[in-house]
Short mmCIF file of C-alpha atoms and ligand atoms in Angstrom, two decimals:
data_model
loop_
_atom_site.label_atom_id
_atom_site.label_comp_id
_atom_site.label_asym_id
_atom_site.label_seq_id
_atom_site.Cartn_x
_atom_site.Cartn_y
_atom_site.Cartn_z
CA MET A 1 99.93 124.36 125.99
CA ASN A 2 96.67 124.90 123.75
CA LEU A 3 95.48 128.33 121.88
CA THR A 4 92.14 129.14 122.51
CA ASN A 5 90.35 132.06 121.62
CA ASP A 6 86.98 133.89 122.08
CA THR A 7 84.51 133.28 119.52
CA HIS A 8 83.50 136.88 119.73
CA CYS A 9 85.08 138.87 116.84
CA ALA A 10 82.72 141.30 115.09
CA TRP A 11 84.67 141.09 112.02
CA ILE A 12 84.79 137.14 112.24
CA ASN A 13 81.33 137.03 112.99
CA ASP A 14 80.47 138.92 109.64
CA LEU A 15 82.04 135.81 107.42
CA TYR A 16 80.62 133.19 106.54
CA THR A 17 81.52 129.37 108.20
CA ARG A 18 83.63 127.45 106.73
CA SER A 19 83.30 123.86 106.35
CA ASN A 20 86.16 121.42 105.01
CA ILE A 21 88.39 122.30 108.27
CA LYS A 22 90.83 119.17 108.55
CA SER A 23 93.68 118.60 111.60
CA LEU A 24 96.41 116.69 112.09
CA LEU A 25 95.68 113.82 112.88
CA SER A 26 98.45 111.64 111.32
CA ASN A 27 102.46 111.64 110.78
CA GLU A 28 103.44 113.86 107.60
CA GLU A 29 106.65 114.65 105.98
CA CYS A 30 106.64 117.71 103.84
CA ASP A 31 109.30 119.98 101.80
CA TRP A 32 107.92 123.06 103.05
CA LEU A 33 106.05 123.58 107.11
CA ILE A 34 105.03 127.31 107.86
CA ILE A 35 103.72 127.15 111.40
CA GLY A 36 100.73 129.84 111.73
CA ALA A 37 98.05 131.33 109.13
CA GLY A 38 97.64 135.12 110.02
CA TYR A 39 98.91 137.12 106.74
CA THR A 40 102.60 136.18 107.20
CA GLY A 41 102.01 132.47 106.95
CA LEU A 42 99.21 132.39 104.07
CA SER A 43 101.00 135.32 102.21
CA ALA A 44 104.39 132.73 102.67
CA ALA A 45 102.24 129.30 101.57
CA ARG A 46 100.90 131.22 98.53
CA LYS A 47 104.73 132.70 97.54
CA LEU A 48 105.79 129.11 98.00
CA ALA A 49 103.44 127.26 96.14
CA GLN A 50 103.83 129.15 93.53
CA ILE A 51 107.59 129.35 93.28
CA ASN A 52 107.64 125.97 94.10
CA SER A 53 104.80 124.12 92.13
CA ASN A 54 106.22 120.38 92.56
CA LEU A 55 107.07 120.56 96.30
CA LYS A 56 104.90 119.84 99.35
CA ILE A 57 104.09 122.42 101.41
CA ILE A 58 102.21 122.01 104.81
CA LEU A 59 100.30 125.19 106.75
CA VAL A 60 99.75 124.56 110.00
CA ASP A 61 97.55 127.02 112.58
CA ALA A 62 96.47 126.71 115.98
CA GLN A 63 93.15 127.75 115.67
CA LEU A 64 91.12 128.60 112.42
CA ALA A 65 93.45 130.06 109.65
CA GLY A 66 93.28 134.06 109.70
CA GLU A 67 91.22 133.68 112.99
CA GLY A 68 94.32 135.24 115.04
CA ALA A 69 95.42 138.89 115.32
CA SER A 70 94.96 138.78 111.37
CA GLY A 71 91.13 138.79 111.85
CA ARG A 72 90.85 140.78 114.89
CA ASN A 73 92.48 143.90 114.32
CA SER A 74 91.42 147.38 113.62
CA GLY A 75 91.86 147.51 110.04
CA TYR A 76 94.14 150.22 109.60
CA LEU A 77 96.89 149.79 106.73
CA VAL A 78 99.09 152.14 107.61
CA ASP A 79 101.35 154.45 105.68
CA THR A 80 102.93 156.17 108.54
CA THR A 81 102.67 155.83 112.28
CA LEU A 82 103.09 158.50 115.18
CA ASN A 83 106.91 159.46 116.37
CA ASP A 84 107.84 162.82 117.94
CA GLY A 85 109.52 163.90 115.86
CA PHE A 86 113.05 164.02 115.06
CA THR A 87 116.49 165.53 116.21
CA SER A 88 118.85 164.16 114.03
CA ASN A 89 119.19 162.97 110.22
CA LYS A 90 120.22 159.67 110.71
CA GLU A 91 116.47 159.03 113.17
CA LEU A 92 114.71 161.04 109.96
CA GLN A 93 116.72 158.03 107.68
CA ASN A 94 115.70 155.52 110.30
CA TYR A 95 111.55 156.67 109.99
CA LYS A 96 111.95 156.56 106.24
CA LYS A 97 112.87 152.89 105.96
CA LYS A 98 110.62 152.05 107.97
CA ALA A 99 107.93 154.21 105.61
CA ASP A 100 109.19 152.60 102.78
CA ILE A 101 108.05 148.93 104.47
CA TYR A 102 104.37 150.37 104.68
CA SER A 103 105.02 151.57 101.27
CA LEU A 104 105.58 148.45 99.73
CA GLY A 105 103.35 146.56 102.55
CA ILE A 106 100.24 148.73 100.83
CA ASN A 107 101.38 147.67 97.44
CA VAL A 108 101.29 143.95 98.38
CA VAL A 109 97.87 144.18 99.76
CA LYS A 110 96.89 146.20 97.06
CA LYS A 111 98.09 143.64 94.59
CA PHE A 112 96.29 140.80 95.74
CA ILE A 113 93.29 142.07 96.42
CA LYS A 114 93.18 143.10 92.79
CA GLU A 115 95.01 139.83 91.77
CA HIS A 116 91.89 137.64 93.42
CA GLN A 117 89.26 140.32 93.15
CA VAL A 118 88.39 140.59 96.80
CA ASP A 119 86.12 142.95 98.64
CA CYS A 120 86.99 144.03 101.72
CA ASP A 121 85.43 147.14 102.25
CA TRP A 122 89.08 149.11 101.24
CA ASN A 123 88.59 152.59 101.77
CA GLU A 124 91.40 155.19 100.76
CA SER A 125 90.06 157.46 103.31
CA GLY A 126 93.77 158.52 105.15
CA LYS A 127 93.37 158.68 109.01
CA TYR A 128 93.98 161.17 111.57
CA PHE A 129 95.88 161.20 115.45
CA ALA A 130 93.87 163.25 117.89
CA SER A 131 93.89 163.74 121.50
CA SER A 132 92.16 165.73 123.35
CA LYS A 133 94.97 167.21 125.29
CA ILE A 134 95.94 170.81 123.97
CA GLU A 135 99.95 169.84 125.46
CA ASP A 136 99.51 167.14 122.90
CA LYS A 137 100.07 170.19 120.23
CA LYS A 138 103.59 169.52 120.81
CA ILE A 139 103.94 166.30 119.27
CA LEU A 140 101.63 166.70 116.52
CA GLU A 141 103.89 169.74 115.32
CA ASN A 142 107.19 167.93 115.32
CA PHE A 143 105.62 164.68 113.95
CA SER A 144 103.78 167.31 111.08
CA ASN A 145 107.23 168.63 110.44
CA THR A 146 108.85 165.01 109.78
CA LEU A 147 105.98 164.09 107.28
CA SER A 148 106.47 167.42 105.47
CA LYS A 149 110.42 166.32 105.37
CA LEU A 150 109.30 162.73 103.67
CA GLY A 151 106.53 164.49 101.46
CA PHE A 152 103.49 162.77 103.22
CA GLU A 153 100.44 165.08 102.88
CA HIS A 154 98.86 165.87 105.79
CA SER A 155 97.21 168.62 107.94
CA LEU A 156 97.09 169.60 111.43
CA LEU A 157 93.38 170.53 112.59
CA GLY A 158 91.96 172.11 115.87
CA ASN A 159 88.49 171.00 117.84
CA LYS A 160 86.02 172.60 114.94
CA LYS A 161 86.95 170.88 111.85
CA LEU A 162 87.87 167.59 114.16
CA PHE A 163 83.85 167.11 115.44
CA GLU A 164 82.84 168.49 111.63
CA LYS A 165 84.55 165.50 110.14
CA LEU A 166 84.27 162.98 113.62
CA GLY A 167 81.17 163.75 115.09
CA THR A 168 82.22 163.95 118.84
CA SER A 169 83.89 167.02 119.99
CA PHE A 170 86.24 165.18 122.22
CA TYR A 171 89.66 166.08 120.49
CA ASN A 172 91.42 169.06 120.58
CA ILE A 173 94.16 168.77 118.52
CA GLY A 174 94.25 166.30 115.50
CA LEU A 175 96.79 165.44 112.45
CA TYR A 176 95.06 164.06 108.94
CA THR A 177 97.44 162.23 106.86
CA LYS A 178 96.07 161.67 103.40
CA GLY A 179 98.17 157.81 103.33
CA GLY A 180 96.61 154.80 104.48
CA ILE A 181 93.69 152.74 104.19
CA LEU A 182 90.85 151.78 106.23
CA LEU A 183 89.50 148.18 105.45
CA HIS A 184 87.91 145.16 106.86
CA PRO A 185 90.75 142.71 108.51
CA GLY A 186 88.23 139.50 108.37
CA LYS A 187 87.34 139.63 104.61
CA LEU A 188 91.28 140.29 103.92
CA VAL A 189 92.77 137.28 105.91
CA ARG A 190 89.68 135.00 104.73
CA ALA A 191 90.25 135.80 101.10
CA MET A 192 93.98 134.68 101.01
CA VAL A 193 92.99 131.42 103.31
CA ASP A 194 90.68 131.08 100.12
CA ALA A 195 93.10 131.71 97.56
CA LEU A 196 95.15 129.24 98.78
CA PRO A 197 97.25 127.53 96.10
CA SER A 198 95.75 123.67 95.91
CA ASN A 199 99.75 122.44 96.52
CA VAL A 200 99.34 124.22 100.21
CA PHE A 201 97.80 121.50 102.52
CA LEU A 202 96.53 123.14 105.71
CA TYR A 203 95.61 121.94 109.17
CA GLU A 204 93.66 123.79 111.58
CA ASN A 205 93.16 123.33 115.39
CA SER A 206 96.72 121.41 115.06
CA CYS A 207 99.14 123.32 117.75
CA LEU A 208 102.41 123.32 117.49
CA LEU A 209 104.23 121.85 120.74
CA ASN A 210 107.75 121.23 120.74
CA TRP A 211 109.58 121.13 117.87
CA SER A 212 114.03 120.17 117.49
CA LYS A 213 116.11 120.36 114.11
CA ASN A 214 117.99 116.67 113.38
CA LYS A 215 120.75 116.28 111.22
CA ASP A 216 118.90 116.86 107.48
CA PHE A 217 115.49 117.38 108.90
CA ILE A 218 112.88 119.36 111.58
CA SER A 219 110.52 117.24 113.50
CA CYS A 220 107.36 118.95 114.95
CA ASN A 221 105.20 117.53 117.33
CA PHE A 222 101.39 118.31 117.65
CA LYS A 223 98.87 116.76 119.94
CA ASN A 224 97.52 113.92 117.44
CA GLY A 225 100.90 113.58 114.87
CA THR A 226 104.21 114.50 113.80
CA ILE A 227 105.53 115.98 110.64
CA LYS A 228 108.81 115.24 109.34
CA THR A 229 109.97 118.72 106.99
CA LYS A 230 113.57 119.60 105.05
CA ASN A 231 112.44 123.42 105.76
CA ILE A 232 110.09 125.35 108.31
CA ILE A 233 108.74 128.83 108.29
CA PHE A 234 108.27 130.29 111.66
CA ALA A 235 104.96 133.09 110.94
CA THR A 236 103.48 133.20 114.56
CA ASN A 237 103.77 136.09 115.42
CA GLY A 238 102.73 136.65 119.00
CA PHE A 239 103.78 133.63 119.59
CA LEU A 240 106.99 133.42 118.23
CA LYS A 241 108.47 133.90 122.29
CA SER A 242 106.12 130.59 123.15
CA LEU A 243 108.29 128.81 120.63
CA GLY A 244 111.37 129.41 121.48
CA ILE A 245 112.24 132.08 118.23
CA LYS A 246 114.13 135.16 118.54
CA SER A 247 112.88 134.98 122.28
CA ASN A 248 115.18 137.80 123.19
CA TYR A 249 113.72 140.14 121.05
CA ASN A 250 110.15 139.67 121.00
CA PHE A 251 107.25 139.69 123.49
CA PRO A 252 103.67 139.23 122.68
CA ILE A 253 101.06 141.58 124.14
CA THR A 254 97.48 141.10 124.58
CA LEU A 255 95.18 143.71 123.04
CA THR A 256 90.89 143.88 123.43
CA ALA A 257 88.76 145.54 121.25
CA SER A 258 84.81 146.08 121.60
CA MET A 259 82.42 146.75 118.42
CA THR A 260 79.13 148.46 118.56
CA ARG A 261 75.81 147.02 116.91
CA ARG A 262 74.58 149.40 113.56
CA LEU A 263 74.03 152.96 114.82
CA SER A 264 70.33 153.72 114.38
CA ASP A 265 69.03 156.38 111.83
CA GLU A 266 68.58 158.48 114.75
CA GLU A 267 71.52 157.81 116.81
CA PHE A 268 73.93 158.04 113.50
CA LYS A 269 72.22 161.55 112.83
CA SER A 270 73.11 162.99 116.19
CA ILE A 271 76.33 162.27 115.44
CA GLY A 272 76.61 164.28 112.55
CA GLU A 273 76.06 161.19 109.92
CA PRO A 274 80.19 160.87 109.29
CA LYS A 275 81.58 159.43 106.88
CA GLU A 276 83.87 156.26 107.46
CA TRP A 277 87.08 157.29 109.81
CA GLY A 278 89.84 156.15 111.69
CA VAL A 279 91.53 157.99 114.66
CA LEU A 280 94.60 156.57 116.27
CA PRO A 281 95.75 158.23 119.42
CA VAL A 282 99.04 160.17 120.25
CA ARG A 283 99.78 158.21 123.34
CA PRO A 284 100.40 154.74 122.59
CA MET A 285 97.65 153.77 125.45
CA GLY A 286 95.26 155.65 124.08
CA ALA A 287 92.23 154.78 121.68
CA THR A 288 92.40 153.58 118.27
CA ILE A 289 88.49 154.40 117.48
CA ARG A 290 87.21 153.54 114.02
CA ILE A 291 83.29 154.36 112.81
CA THR A 292 83.19 151.43 109.81
CA LYS A 293 81.37 152.23 106.76
CA ASP A 294 78.38 150.51 107.82
CA ARG A 295 77.61 152.39 110.89
CA ARG A 296 79.51 150.39 113.87
CA ILE A 297 82.15 152.08 115.87
CA LEU A 298 85.17 149.85 116.99
CA ILE A 299 87.60 150.93 119.99
CA ARG A 300 90.60 149.57 121.06
CA ASN A 301 91.72 150.85 124.18
CA THR A 302 93.55 148.24 126.38
CA ALA A 303 97.35 146.71 125.65
CA GLU A 304 98.41 144.27 128.87
CA LEU A 305 101.15 142.22 129.60
CA ARG A 306 99.23 138.34 130.03
CA ASN A 307 99.37 134.88 129.50
CA PRO A 308 98.86 135.46 125.73
CA PHE A 309 97.23 132.06 124.77
CA SER A 310 93.76 132.69 126.49
CA MET A 311 91.42 135.21 128.22
CA ASP A 312 88.35 134.19 129.49
CA LYS A 313 85.03 135.88 129.53
CA TYR A 314 84.82 137.26 133.01
CA LYS A 315 87.96 139.13 132.08
CA LEU A 316 87.00 140.30 128.48
CA ASN A 317 83.51 141.92 130.09
CA GLN A 318 85.52 143.99 132.53
CA ARG A 319 87.92 145.24 129.11
CA SER A 320 84.36 145.88 127.59
CA LYS A 321 83.09 148.02 130.21
CA ILE A 322 86.33 149.78 129.60
CA HIS A 323 85.49 150.01 126.05
CA LEU A 324 82.26 151.40 126.72
CA GLN A 325 83.59 154.36 128.97
CA GLY A 326 85.59 155.19 125.58
CA ILE A 327 83.02 155.26 123.75
CA LYS A 328 80.74 157.63 126.29
CA LYS A 329 83.51 159.53 126.56
CA ARG A 330 83.20 160.58 122.89
CA PHE A 331 79.52 159.94 122.29
CA PRO A 332 77.83 160.72 125.65
CA ASN A 333 74.42 160.27 124.34
CA LEU A 334 74.53 156.57 122.66
CA PRO A 335 73.26 154.16 124.97
CA ASP A 336 74.74 151.69 127.75
CA ASP A 337 73.90 148.54 126.20
CA ILE A 338 75.85 149.94 122.47
CA ILE A 339 78.35 146.88 122.62
CA GLU A 340 77.40 143.92 120.66
CA ASN A 341 80.90 142.04 120.32
CA SER A 342 84.17 141.91 122.85
CA TRP A 343 87.55 139.92 121.80
CA SER A 344 90.85 139.92 122.31
CA GLY A 345 93.93 139.39 119.95
CA ILE A 346 97.73 138.91 120.49
CA VAL A 347 100.46 141.70 118.85
CA CYS A 348 104.27 140.72 119.11
CA ARG A 349 106.37 143.86 120.13
CA SER A 350 109.79 144.40 119.76
CA GLY A 351 111.87 146.72 122.41
CA ASN A 352 112.66 149.59 119.10
CA SER A 353 109.42 148.94 117.31
CA SER A 354 111.06 146.95 114.88
CA GLN A 355 110.54 144.00 112.89
CA ILE A 356 112.05 140.12 112.49
CA PHE A 357 112.51 138.83 108.99
CA GLU A 358 115.64 136.12 109.12
CA LYS A 359 116.63 133.16 108.22
CA ILE A 360 117.68 131.88 112.06
CA ASP A 361 119.52 128.63 111.12
CA LYS A 362 119.86 126.68 108.34
CA ASN A 363 116.63 125.53 106.74
CA ILE A 364 114.79 127.74 109.27
CA TYR A 365 113.39 131.27 108.39
CA ALA A 366 111.22 133.20 110.77
CA ALA A 367 108.93 136.50 109.77
CA GLY A 368 106.83 138.51 112.73
CA CYS A 369 106.80 141.07 115.21
CA TYR A 370 104.58 144.02 113.32
CA ASN A 371 104.05 145.97 116.82
CA GLY A 372 100.71 146.44 115.80
CA SER A 373 100.90 147.77 111.92
CA GLY A 374 100.97 144.11 110.24
CA ILE A 375 98.32 144.18 107.55
CA GLY A 376 100.91 145.63 105.03
CA VAL A 377 103.80 144.71 106.67
CA GLY A 378 102.66 140.81 107.55
CA THR A 379 101.26 140.33 104.04
CA LEU A 380 105.09 141.99 102.65
CA PHE A 381 107.51 139.96 105.24
CA GLY A 382 105.56 136.57 104.33
CA GLU A 383 105.84 136.91 100.19
CA GLN A 384 109.24 138.41 101.14
CA ILE A 385 110.39 135.40 103.36
CA ALA A 386 109.34 132.87 100.76
CA LEU A 387 111.47 134.18 98.10
CA MET A 388 114.32 134.53 100.20
CA ALA A 389 113.72 130.46 101.47
CA SER A 390 113.77 129.86 98.02
CA ASN A 391 116.97 131.53 97.73
CA GLN A 392 116.01 133.92 95.50
CA HIS A 393 116.33 138.09 96.02
CA SER A 394 114.11 141.19 94.92
CA GLU A 395 114.34 144.94 95.99
CA GLU A 396 111.54 144.18 98.18
CA ILE A 397 114.16 142.40 100.37
CA SER A 398 117.18 145.10 99.93
CA VAL A 399 114.36 147.70 101.19
CA ILE A 400 113.25 145.16 104.35
CA ASP A 401 117.15 144.50 105.12
CA GLU A 402 117.60 148.46 105.41
CA ARG A 403 115.47 148.48 108.56
CA LYS A 404 116.68 148.84 112.09
CA LYS A 405 117.06 145.12 113.44
CA PRO A 406 115.76 144.42 116.69
CA ASN A 407 117.35 144.95 120.08
CA TRP A 408 118.19 142.77 122.57
CA LEU A 409 116.21 142.46 125.30
CA PRO A 410 116.59 141.19 129.28
CA PRO A 411 115.92 138.02 130.31
CA GLN A 412 113.09 137.51 133.00
CA PRO A 413 112.30 138.66 135.72
CA PHE A 414 113.91 141.88 134.36
CA LEU A 415 112.17 141.79 130.55
CA ASN A 416 108.37 141.81 132.35
CA ILE A 417 109.53 144.33 135.23
CA GLY A 418 110.37 146.64 132.38
CA ILE A 419 107.49 146.44 131.03
CA TYR A 420 104.96 146.50 133.70
CA THR A 421 106.46 149.80 134.35
CA ARG A 422 106.91 151.09 130.81
CA LEU A 423 103.06 150.17 129.76
CA ALA A 424 101.59 151.47 133.25
CA TYR A 425 103.72 155.17 132.77
CA GLU A 426 101.95 155.36 129.07
CA ARG A 427 98.65 154.28 130.89
CA ILE A 428 98.82 157.20 132.82
CA LYS A 429 100.08 159.43 130.07
CA ALA A 430 97.24 158.31 127.94
CA ARG A 431 94.87 158.15 131.16
CA SER A 432 91.93 160.91 129.43
CA GLU A 433 92.37 159.36 126.34
CA THR A 434 91.58 155.79 126.61
C1 FAD B 1 93.19 143.99 118.27
C2 FAD B 1 94.22 144.65 117.64
C3 FAD B 1 93.99 145.38 116.56
C4 FAD B 1 95.17 145.85 115.67
N1 FAD B 1 95.37 146.52 114.91
C5 FAD B 1 96.09 146.76 113.77
C6 FAD B 1 95.68 147.57 112.80
O1 FAD B 1 94.79 148.62 112.79
N2 FAD B 1 96.36 147.93 111.87
C7 FAD B 1 97.35 146.74 111.75
O2 FAD B 1 98.47 146.53 110.59
N3 FAD B 1 97.90 145.60 112.44
C8 FAD B 1 96.84 145.68 113.54
N4 FAD B 1 97.16 144.64 114.59
C9 FAD B 1 98.24 143.66 114.61
C10 FAD B 1 97.65 143.24 113.40
O3 FAD B 1 96.98 142.14 113.48
C11 FAD B 1 99.09 141.75 113.42
O4 FAD B 1 100.27 142.46 113.10
C12 FAD B 1 99.31 140.67 112.29
O5 FAD B 1 97.88 140.19 112.09
C13 FAD B 1 99.86 139.80 112.36
O6 FAD B 1 99.84 138.89 111.40
P1 FAD B 1 100.58 137.14 111.49
O7 FAD B 1 100.11 137.23 110.44
O8 FAD B 1 101.83 137.49 111.47
O9 FAD B 1 99.77 137.14 112.94
P2 FAD B 1 98.68 136.23 113.49
O10 FAD B 1 98.12 136.78 112.74
O11 FAD B 1 98.67 136.26 115.22
O12 FAD B 1 98.85 134.61 113.09
C14 FAD B 1 99.74 133.79 113.69
C15 FAD B 1 98.89 132.37 113.55
O13 FAD B 1 99.61 131.44 114.03
C16 FAD B 1 98.83 130.56 115.11
N5 FAD B 1 99.62 130.36 116.14
C17 FAD B 1 100.51 130.55 117.14
N6 FAD B 1 100.88 129.32 117.95
C18 FAD B 1 100.74 128.30 117.34
C19 FAD B 1 101.41 127.11 117.53
N7 FAD B 1 102.06 126.72 118.34
N8 FAD B 1 101.10 126.07 116.40
C20 FAD B 1 100.20 126.53 115.11
N9 FAD B 1 99.65 128.10 115.16
C21 FAD B 1 100.34 129.01 115.93
C22 FAD B 1 97.89 131.27 115.67
O14 FAD B 1 96.96 130.89 115.71
C23 FAD B 1 97.51 132.23 114.52
O15 FAD B 1 96.61 132.42 113.59
C24 FAD B 1 95.99 144.43 115.43
C25 FAD B 1 96.39 143.75 116.24
C26 FAD B 1 95.31 143.41 117.64
C27 FAD B 1 95.30 142.19 117.94
#
């Protein structure tokens, strides 16, 4: 087992190349071991090191720190996610609990960037949920109802207004929510790597192959060494299942995305010189599309069940063609060779869109499964799992504990059959929206 990722992510390519990268080449012992250096693992390591300045903390990642999904996502720090509207107060309360977690997630990222003076292209622009299908109006009206009940500022928009704001006449119905931030995910996660305290030892390109629990310690095997630790936090999100963590409650999904080159002055004028914006789909398998502040277009319109450990160049090129079709649907005047970068990334899903945050055994903790909204929640869960693992309590932990827990998933092959069927159904529903 080895995790090989493509090196084509536009966000990561925007960053300076890091030096001084260490891999695990010998046997080590530590008080705390954290597996996975994305938002979750980096935040857990940062917090643990603050609380326990005299303990030895090791953080490992199978690739370069921050270069998994955390550096490869679409950069929406969300306050709300779309639902179909609710028929009962209980469901509304559950939605509120979710939104409370998102709100804490936004606060914790805000605090981090303030404390560390991080420039991550933070833009409190809000976001749009939009569709070309008039029939989707009902979904957005129901959603609007939910948002009104919970006091979220928002507005419903038709084709003309959407054209003015977005520079495309593709969308016929949309809902704008004022909350929510657009940011550069690579810059944010790189800042978290740079902010690691000195008592955190970081080993990269070091994949955990297997692990076992003994009486007083946990033994973790890597290609070139073993780490014996007293405590462990699993923060591998889309790879939790491959390490046997909460296997019946989560599964990985592979997403792919592309980014165009910067639009020329003429091209930018041709789409109405819009301000930076982000659109999320009304149907789950529709496209997420964004115009960045430096006039690039990002699109993500595939989601599939496959081996999460790698995607070869041929497969990525095939996805890139689907991305181009999505861009051309919305901006037919842009040229065919406009995509500069395409990449894949792994997210973690549960059956009911709920997250994992728990002690799974004595001295063993896990946090993850953010279902596509892990920027804020991952940062929050990382910090809070570190507190929980240090036997501390916080108001945030109480809010997190209130959430609905992930539900049990059937074993293979039934799970994969179920996921394939669901994805195929959603794909048909969103055919016009990719
Ligand atoms: C294309 C795409 C678009 C997305 N868009 C958004 C968005 O707009 N907004 C949003 O909030 N979220 C979005 N997400 C989801 C978000 O990126 C994730 O929820 C978030 O990055 C999870 O952070 P994490 O630290 O838990 O996991 P990751 O960032 O996945 O980090 C886990 C780390 O574990 C490492 N690892 C795995 N297995 C092992 C092993 N065996 N040994 C050692 N290390 C291992 C991996 O290399 C990886 O670096 C998107 C994701 C993708 C892929």
